[in-house]
Short mmCIF file of C-alpha atoms in Angstrom, two decimals:
data_model
loop_
_atom_site.label_atom_id
_atom_site.label_comp_id
_atom_site.label_asym_id
_atom_site.label_seq_id
_atom_site.Cartn_x
_atom_site.Cartn_y
_atom_site.Cartn_z
CA MET C 1 85.23 95.47 128.73
CA THR C 2 88.87 96.29 129.30
CA LEU C 3 91.32 95.91 126.50
CA PRO C 4 94.90 94.91 127.09
CA VAL C 5 97.22 97.85 126.98
CA PRO C 6 98.79 97.42 123.50
CA ALA C 7 95.38 96.93 121.87
CA ALA C 8 94.00 100.00 123.61
CA ALA C 9 97.00 102.02 122.48
CA LEU C 10 96.49 100.82 118.93
CA LEU C 11 92.80 101.67 118.97
CA ALA C 12 93.48 105.13 120.35
CA GLN C 13 95.33 106.18 117.23
CA ALA C 14 93.28 107.43 114.32
CA PRO C 15 93.63 105.53 111.04
CA VAL C 16 95.92 107.39 108.71
CA SER C 17 95.64 105.36 105.51
CA ALA C 18 93.85 106.92 102.56
CA ASP C 19 92.47 103.58 101.39
CA THR C 20 88.74 103.26 101.73
CA VAL C 21 88.76 99.50 101.40
CA GLY C 22 88.59 98.07 104.88
CA LEU C 23 87.67 94.90 106.68
CA THR C 24 84.01 95.13 105.72
CA HIS C 25 84.73 95.07 101.99
CA TYR C 26 86.58 91.78 102.28
CA LEU C 27 83.87 90.37 104.52
CA VAL C 28 81.22 91.27 101.94
CA VAL C 29 83.16 89.53 99.16
CA SER C 30 83.58 86.50 101.38
CA ALA C 31 79.89 86.49 102.36
CA LEU C 32 78.76 86.70 98.73
CA VAL C 33 80.98 83.80 97.67
CA PHE C 34 79.88 81.79 100.71
CA GLY C 35 76.21 82.25 99.86
CA LEU C 36 76.81 81.38 96.20
CA GLY C 37 78.69 78.27 97.25
CA ILE C 38 75.76 77.21 99.45
CA LEU C 39 73.41 77.77 96.51
CA VAL C 40 75.62 75.66 94.23
CA ILE C 41 75.67 72.85 96.80
CA LEU C 42 71.93 72.91 97.33
CA THR C 43 70.81 73.12 93.69
CA ARG C 44 73.23 71.04 91.64
CA ARG C 45 72.67 67.36 90.95
CA ASN C 46 76.21 66.38 89.93
CA ALA C 47 78.41 65.31 92.84
CA ILE C 48 81.50 67.02 91.42
CA ALA C 49 79.55 70.27 91.09
CA VAL C 50 78.65 69.95 94.77
CA LEU C 51 82.36 69.57 95.56
CA MET C 52 83.09 72.75 93.60
CA GLY C 53 80.56 74.60 95.74
CA LEU C 54 82.35 73.23 98.79
CA GLU C 55 85.63 74.67 97.53
CA LEU C 56 83.95 78.07 97.24
CA LEU C 57 82.88 77.80 100.88
CA LEU C 58 86.40 76.93 102.04
CA ASN C 59 87.87 79.82 100.06
CA ALA C 60 85.40 82.26 101.55
CA GLY C 61 86.34 81.10 105.05
CA GLY C 62 90.03 81.42 104.29
CA LEU C 63 89.62 84.96 102.99
CA ASN C 64 87.86 85.85 106.24
CA PHE C 65 90.79 84.53 108.26
CA VAL C 66 93.34 86.54 106.29
CA ALA C 67 91.24 89.71 106.34
CA PHE C 68 90.64 89.52 110.09
CA SER C 69 94.29 88.84 110.79
CA LYS C 70 95.30 91.86 108.74
CA PHE C 71 92.75 94.32 110.09
CA ALA C 72 91.92 93.14 113.58
CA ALA C 73 94.57 90.78 114.99
CA PRO C 74 97.77 91.67 116.81
CA ASP C 75 99.89 89.51 114.49
CA ARG C 76 98.91 89.32 110.84
CA VAL C 77 100.70 86.02 110.31
CA ASP C 78 98.36 83.94 112.48
CA GLY C 79 95.38 84.08 110.14
CA GLN C 80 97.57 83.22 107.18
CA ILE C 81 98.77 80.08 108.95
CA VAL C 82 95.18 79.05 109.67
CA THR C 83 94.34 79.57 105.99
CA LEU C 84 97.31 77.41 105.05
CA PHE C 85 95.84 74.65 107.18
CA VAL C 86 92.47 75.21 105.49
CA ILE C 87 94.10 74.76 102.06
CA VAL C 88 95.81 71.55 103.15
CA ILE C 89 92.58 70.15 104.56
CA ALA C 90 90.74 71.18 101.38
CA ALA C 91 93.25 69.18 99.35
CA ALA C 92 92.74 66.13 101.57
CA GLU C 93 88.98 66.54 101.38
CA ALA C 94 88.94 66.89 97.60
CA SER C 95 91.01 63.77 97.03
CA LEU C 96 88.92 61.66 99.40
CA ALA C 97 85.63 62.96 98.07
CA LEU C 98 86.65 62.30 94.48
CA ALA C 99 87.67 58.76 95.42
CA ILE C 100 84.25 58.22 96.99
CA THR C 101 82.61 59.72 93.89
CA LEU C 102 84.53 57.28 91.69
CA ASN C 103 83.31 54.43 93.86
CA ILE C 104 79.72 55.61 93.60
CA PHE C 105 80.13 55.76 89.83
CA ASN C 106 81.53 52.24 89.75
CA ASN C 107 78.61 50.91 91.77
CA LEU C 108 75.67 52.92 90.45
CA SER C 109 76.92 54.11 87.03
CA THR C 110 75.93 57.65 87.95
CA ILE C 111 77.18 60.43 90.21
CA GLU C 112 73.88 62.24 90.56
CA ILE C 113 73.47 62.68 94.25
CA ASP C 114 69.73 61.99 94.40
CA GLU C 115 70.33 58.60 92.79
CA ALA C 116 72.78 57.52 95.50
CA SER C 117 70.08 56.73 98.04
CA SER C 118 70.90 53.15 98.99
CA LEU C 119 71.20 54.05 102.67
CA LYS C 120 67.81 55.76 102.75
CA GLY C 121 65.43 53.73 104.84
CA MET Z 1 89.73 106.06 95.69
CA THR Z 2 93.35 105.05 95.61
CA PHE Z 3 95.06 102.69 93.21
CA SER Z 4 95.08 99.85 95.73
CA ASP Z 5 91.31 100.23 96.09
CA ILE Z 6 90.88 99.81 92.35
CA ILE Z 7 93.01 96.66 92.48
CA PHE Z 8 90.79 95.34 95.26
CA TYR Z 9 87.61 95.93 93.27
CA VAL Z 10 89.08 94.26 90.18
CA PHE Z 11 90.00 91.15 92.14
CA ALA Z 12 86.69 91.18 94.01
CA VAL Z 13 84.80 91.17 90.70
CA ILE Z 14 87.04 88.36 89.41
CA ALA Z 15 86.26 86.36 92.56
CA VAL Z 16 82.50 86.96 92.79
CA VAL Z 17 81.22 87.09 89.20
CA PRO Z 18 82.47 83.61 88.13
CA ALA Z 19 81.07 82.21 91.38
CA LEU Z 20 77.71 83.67 90.37
CA ALA Z 21 78.05 82.27 86.86
CA ILE Z 22 78.74 78.78 88.26
CA LEU Z 23 75.12 78.80 89.44
CA PHE Z 24 73.69 79.32 85.97
CA VAL Z 25 76.06 77.77 83.48
CA GLN Z 26 75.37 74.39 81.89
CA GLY Z 27 78.05 71.74 81.82
CA ILE Z 28 80.49 70.58 84.48
CA VAL Z 29 83.64 71.50 82.53
CA ARG Z 30 82.45 75.09 82.14
CA MET Z 31 81.85 75.16 85.88
CA ALA Z 32 85.41 73.98 86.46
CA PHE Z 33 86.83 76.75 84.30
CA LEU Z 34 84.69 79.39 86.01
CA LEU Z 35 85.93 78.03 89.32
CA LEU Z 36 89.47 78.61 88.04
CA PHE Z 37 88.75 82.32 87.59
CA SER Z 38 87.12 82.58 91.00
CA LEU Z 39 90.08 80.90 92.69
CA ALA Z 40 92.48 83.18 90.82
CA GLY Z 41 90.49 86.16 92.10
CA PHE Z 42 90.90 84.85 95.63
CA ALA Z 43 94.65 84.51 95.07
CA GLY Z 44 94.71 88.16 93.99
CA LEU Z 45 92.79 89.18 97.09
CA TYR Z 46 95.34 87.34 99.25
CA LEU Z 47 98.13 89.24 97.52
CA GLN Z 48 96.23 92.46 98.03
CA LEU Z 49 95.99 91.68 101.74
CA GLY Z 50 99.76 91.35 101.91
CA ALA Z 51 99.75 87.56 102.13
CA GLY Z 52 102.07 86.79 99.25
CA PHE Z 53 103.01 83.27 100.28
CA LEU Z 54 99.35 82.37 100.71
CA GLY Z 55 98.43 83.82 97.33
CA PHE Z 56 100.95 81.71 95.49
CA THR Z 57 100.09 78.66 97.58
CA GLN Z 58 96.52 79.19 96.45
CA VAL Z 59 97.61 79.21 92.81
CA VAL Z 60 99.80 76.14 93.18
CA VAL Z 61 97.52 73.99 95.32
CA TYR Z 62 94.03 75.01 94.20
CA ILE Z 63 94.45 75.88 90.55
CA GLY Z 64 97.31 73.51 89.90
CA GLY Z 65 96.12 70.64 92.04
CA ILE Z 66 92.53 70.51 93.18
CA LEU Z 67 91.03 71.87 89.96
CA ILE Z 68 92.98 69.37 87.86
CA LEU Z 69 91.75 66.67 90.23
CA PHE Z 70 88.19 67.81 89.54
CA LEU Z 71 88.77 67.67 85.80
CA PHE Z 72 90.11 64.11 86.17
CA GLY Z 73 87.02 63.26 88.20
CA VAL Z 74 84.80 64.64 85.44
CA MET Z 75 86.74 62.65 82.88
CA LEU Z 76 86.45 59.39 84.80
CA THR Z 77 82.77 59.68 85.63
CA ALA Z 78 81.22 61.12 82.47
CA ARG Z 79 78.48 59.15 80.72
CA ILE Z 80 77.80 60.29 77.20
CA ASP Z 81 74.87 57.93 76.67
CA LEU Z 82 72.72 59.52 79.38
CA PRO Z 83 70.97 62.88 79.16
CA VAL Z 84 72.58 65.46 81.42
CA ARG Z 85 70.41 66.58 84.29
CA GLU Z 86 72.02 69.62 85.83
CA ARG Z 87 69.76 70.47 88.71
CA LEU Z 88 67.72 68.71 91.34
CA GLY Z 89 64.01 68.18 90.92
CA PRO Z 90 61.64 70.96 91.99
CA ALA Z 91 60.83 69.24 95.29
CA LEU Z 92 64.45 69.72 96.35
CA LEU Z 93 65.35 72.73 94.20
CA VAL Z 94 62.85 75.22 95.63
CA PRO Z 95 63.72 74.64 99.31
CA GLY Z 96 67.39 74.62 98.32
CA ILE Z 97 67.20 78.02 96.67
CA PHE Z 98 65.18 79.35 99.60
CA ALA Z 99 67.66 78.10 102.20
CA GLY Z 100 70.64 79.29 100.16
CA LEU Z 101 69.25 82.79 99.76
CA MET Z 102 68.47 82.93 103.48
CA ILE Z 103 72.04 81.91 104.37
CA LEU Z 104 73.41 84.45 101.87
CA GLY Z 105 71.29 87.22 103.36
CA GLY Z 106 72.14 86.24 106.91
CA VAL Z 107 75.90 86.18 106.32
CA LEU Z 108 75.74 89.50 104.45
CA PHE Z 109 73.71 91.01 107.29
CA LEU Z 110 76.31 89.82 109.81
CA ALA Z 111 79.22 91.15 107.74
CA LEU Z 112 77.64 94.56 107.23
CA GLY Z 113 75.80 95.02 110.51
CA THR Z 114 78.44 94.07 113.05
CA PRO Z 115 80.65 96.88 114.35
CA TRP Z 116 83.99 95.16 113.82
CA LEU Z 117 86.76 96.26 116.13
CA GLU Z 118 89.44 97.26 113.66
CA LYS Z 119 92.96 98.17 114.58
CA VAL Z 120 95.27 100.60 112.95
CA PRO Z 121 97.66 98.85 110.55
CA ALA Z 122 100.50 97.90 112.80
CA PRO Z 123 103.71 99.83 112.24
CA GLU Z 124 105.76 96.75 113.17
CA ALA Z 125 104.27 94.71 110.37
CA HIS Z 126 107.70 94.61 108.75
CA PRO Z 127 110.12 94.67 111.65
CA VAL Z 128 113.51 95.96 110.73
CA ALA Z 129 116.14 93.51 111.84
CA VAL Z 130 119.35 95.21 112.81
CA ALA Z 131 122.45 93.36 111.79
CA PRO Z 132 124.64 92.42 114.74
CA ALA Z 133 127.48 94.82 115.15
CA ALA Z 134 130.18 92.26 115.91
CA GLU Z 135 130.02 90.58 112.52
CA THR Z 136 130.01 93.79 110.56
CA ALA Z 137 133.07 95.25 112.20
CA PRO Z 138 135.30 96.14 109.25
CA PRO Z 139 138.87 95.02 109.06
CA SER Z 140 141.38 97.74 109.60
CA GLY Z 141 141.94 100.14 106.76
CA LEU Z 142 138.50 99.75 105.18
CA PRO Z 143 135.68 102.18 105.71
CA PRO Z 144 132.82 100.76 107.78
CA ALA Z 145 130.15 98.99 105.77
CA PRO Z 146 126.92 100.99 105.52
CA ARG Z 147 124.15 99.78 107.75
CA VAL Z 148 121.38 98.53 105.47
CA PRO Z 149 118.14 97.88 107.34
CA ARG Z 150 117.04 94.42 106.34
CA ARG Z 151 113.30 93.82 105.95
CA ASP Z 152 112.01 90.65 107.49
CA PRO Z 153 109.78 89.04 104.86
CA GLU Z 154 106.47 87.63 105.88
CA THR Z 155 107.32 84.17 104.61
CA THR Z 156 110.11 83.95 107.16
CA ARG Z 157 107.72 84.79 109.96
CA ILE Z 158 105.23 82.21 108.69
CA GLY Z 159 107.94 79.56 108.67
CA VAL Z 160 109.22 80.44 112.14
CA LYS Z 161 105.71 80.42 113.59
CA LEU Z 162 104.74 77.24 111.77
CA LEU Z 163 107.62 75.34 113.34
CA GLY Z 164 107.36 77.20 116.63
CA ALA Z 165 104.01 77.99 118.12
CA TYR Z 166 102.04 75.99 115.56
CA VAL Z 167 104.19 72.89 115.38
CA LEU Z 168 101.56 70.55 116.84
CA PRO Z 169 98.78 71.49 114.37
CA PHE Z 170 101.38 71.41 111.61
CA GLU Z 171 102.34 67.82 112.40
CA ALA Z 172 98.71 66.83 112.90
CA VAL Z 173 97.72 68.22 109.51
CA SER Z 174 100.68 66.48 107.89
CA ILE Z 175 99.53 63.14 109.28
CA LEU Z 176 95.96 63.97 108.22
CA LEU Z 177 97.06 64.67 104.65
CA LEU Z 178 99.10 61.46 104.52
CA VAL Z 179 96.21 59.39 105.85
CA ALA Z 180 93.79 61.04 103.42
CA MET Z 181 96.04 60.37 100.45
CA ILE Z 182 96.57 56.70 101.40
CA GLY Z 183 92.85 56.34 102.06
CA ALA Z 184 91.92 57.93 98.74
CA THR Z 185 94.27 55.60 96.88
CA TYR Z 186 92.77 52.63 98.69
CA ILE Z 187 89.16 53.66 98.14
CA ALA Z 188 89.59 54.52 94.46
CA ARG Z 189 91.49 51.37 93.50
CA SER Z 190 90.14 49.05 90.89
CA ARG Z 191 88.04 46.18 92.23
CA SER Z 192 88.56 43.81 89.32
CA GLU Z 193 91.55 41.92 90.78
CA GLU Z 194 89.74 41.42 94.05
CA GLY Z 195 86.75 39.92 92.30
CA ALA Z 196 88.98 37.64 90.24
CA ARG Z 197 90.68 36.32 93.35
CA GLU Z 198 87.52 35.21 95.06
#
């Protein structure tokens, strides 16, 4: 595997910073929050609680983008722009999902997700 | 351990511990407030990573917008005459916990076990823009103005890239947000007038 010349030149230098917190620390934080978000989604009965777990997942993904763009990308701005898009899409998703939840509540008088099984065959 | 490391660990604890508590706490409003702390911890981590604009966007959009939307959703869908059932039944709960723990372990294994190809922090992270010489030429009789190296803030670079290389995704996501907002308003509208008309 051949690296392009600027990347190879960057990798040839030894890290000089005294900070011990590196890419892996951020990835571990992100992985923990991702797993906890999955657990919230899979164990809660309330639809709004499931949406909160989804927000945890999106945040964990966004933190990964920013951490990779700081520690491993040629331009650290690119990952931040992707995370901005993630935040915008999370806002769109939250508003739509809450509208659907309100509709479920109007029709079924509950937002417990195992009760909303009208489409189950 | 340097001071910036300590800051990282503080924000990491603020981000992870409320997320863990969301799993165990009873009551949807308590979950919302724990989510507030977790999101604030993420905003601090963004600041710690040097992404100031993103950190404050996180505070404004997530804590100021999405979380309030959740609280409105809780308010509009609460039933006080029904007993609260927090978790799924055991037939769904046990496989859910199993699958969630497996995903957690798998992602942690990937994060810790992969030899990530890190770069040295780039020296041109804050490029120094040199003021053009023609504009700073002093009028006669005055001493020349001192050259102050101007730091290019990251927000400027985000804005230039957003309307440069990323202009197509930017417009696409704008349209997506507009469509989602109109759709949400349409879906969540009251049905009573429609029923009265028929």
